[in-house]
Amino acid sequence: MAVIDAKPTTTLAPRSGGGVMQSVRDSLVIAKRNLIRMTRIPEMIIFGLIQPIMFVVLFTYVFGGSMKVGGSTDPATYKEFLMAGIFAQTVTFATAGAGAGIADDMNKGLIDRFRSLPMSRGAVLTGRTLADLVQTMLTVIVLAVVALIVGWRVHEGIPKMLGAFGLLLLLGYAFSWIGALIGLSVRTPEAATSGGLIWLFPVTFISNAFADTGNMTPWLAHIAEWNPFSATVQACRELFGNPGVSQSNAWPMQHAVWASLIWSVLILVVFRTLAVRKYRSATA
């Protein structure tokens, strides 16, 4: 009787580590997958552009003549004051989309399929947030063109302008990890969208984005001046050379560029750690 020599079979198991380079490669693969998906659903990009453009038009032409900046009600002054706030609001509102996308992947079982592959666990979230960052970058470029059309101008040169946009994208990327954590914590994309927006409105409106903090009551002005969102808006106004540079003695307003960097890096480190930990426990 013939004896069949049976060899043990091996299965691929997901890696929890795999080294930095492997994690980078896995993240880029996931980012590419999400970017391809975005190009196949162009309405995602189109709808993402409509909202910030509407804010520019509404605030510029509806509220511009009644807003006071540094004692002036000149609409042209408010246009330049406004745009740093609109840019910052645009990059942070992408948080809701990031959370909804991750919640959708979880709901459809796509994350379970990724879990079965020999890839870095954190790469799934990193790739998703990088793809969202690319989409945000495209949105900001289009928004900048619209801003130039309505009268916004940069007065401090191209290097400082690029630095301001770099701070904006860093803030948006940091906030996208808050969205990732929300997306992993809820059951449906709809809940992720609602959860991603409900805290963004007070963060963006209790700030110096749309109104001069000098016109606020003292206690509200103090909150607005220490808001991480306000630090980035203030830094962008300084780097763009736009009006509205605060005379406040609050440290984030006096050192806005450093405050923006510190806040963004701190948010990124804390919420990336929490999101990856949540992802690992959800897929364990």
Coordinates of N, CA and C in Angstrom, one line a residue, residues 7 21 25 27 32 38 53 64 69 128 142 201 210 218 224 226 250 256 261 265:
K7 N 2.4 16.9 3.7 CA 3.2 18.0 4.2 C 2.2 19.0 4.9
M21 N 9.6 50.1 7.0 CA 9.5 50.1 5.6 C 8.3 49.3 5.1
R25 N 5.1 50.8 3.0 CA 4.7 50.2 1.7 C 3.2 49.8 1.8
S27 N 1.0 51.0 3.8 CA 0.1 52.2 3.8 C -0.1 52.8 2.5
K32 N -3.3 54.1 -2.3 CA -3.6 54.0 -3.7 C -4.9 53.4 -4.0
M38 N -11.8 56.9 -5.1 CA -12.3 58.2 -5.2 C -12.5 58.7 -6.7
I53 N -17.0 76.4 -1.1 CA -17.2 77.5 -2.0 C -18.5 78.3 -1.6
G64 N -20.1 90.1 4.8 CA -18.9 90.9 4.7 C -19.0 92.3 5.1
V69 N -13.6 94.1 11.6 CA -12.2 93.5 11.8 C -11.3 94.7 12.1
R128 N -5.7 55.1 4.6 CA -7.0 55.8 4.4 C -6.8 57.3 4.7
V142 N -8.4 74.2 -5.3 CA -9.5 74.8 -6.0 C -10.1 76.0 -5.2
F201 N -18.4 71.9 14.7 CA -19.0 73.2 14.6 C -18.6 74.1 15.8
F210 N -14.0 83.4 11.8 CA -15.0 84.2 11.1 C -15.3 85.5 11.8
P218 N -15.1 88.5 27.1 CA -13.8 88.1 27.5 C -13.6 86.6 27.7
A224 N -11.6 80.9 22.6 CA -11.2 81.0 21.2 C -9.7 81.1 21.0
W226 N -7.3 80.0 22.8 CA -6.6 78.8 23.1 C -7.1 77.6 22.3
A250 N -2.5 86.2 24.7 CA -2.5 84.8 24.9 C -1.3 84.2 24.1
A256 N 1.8 82.1 17.0 CA 0.8 81.3 16.3 C 1.4 80.1 15.5
L261 N 1.9 74.3 15.1 CA 2.7 73.0 14.9 C 2.6 72.1 16.2
V265 N 0.8 68.4 16.0 CA 1.6 67.2 16.2 C 1.0 66.5 17.4

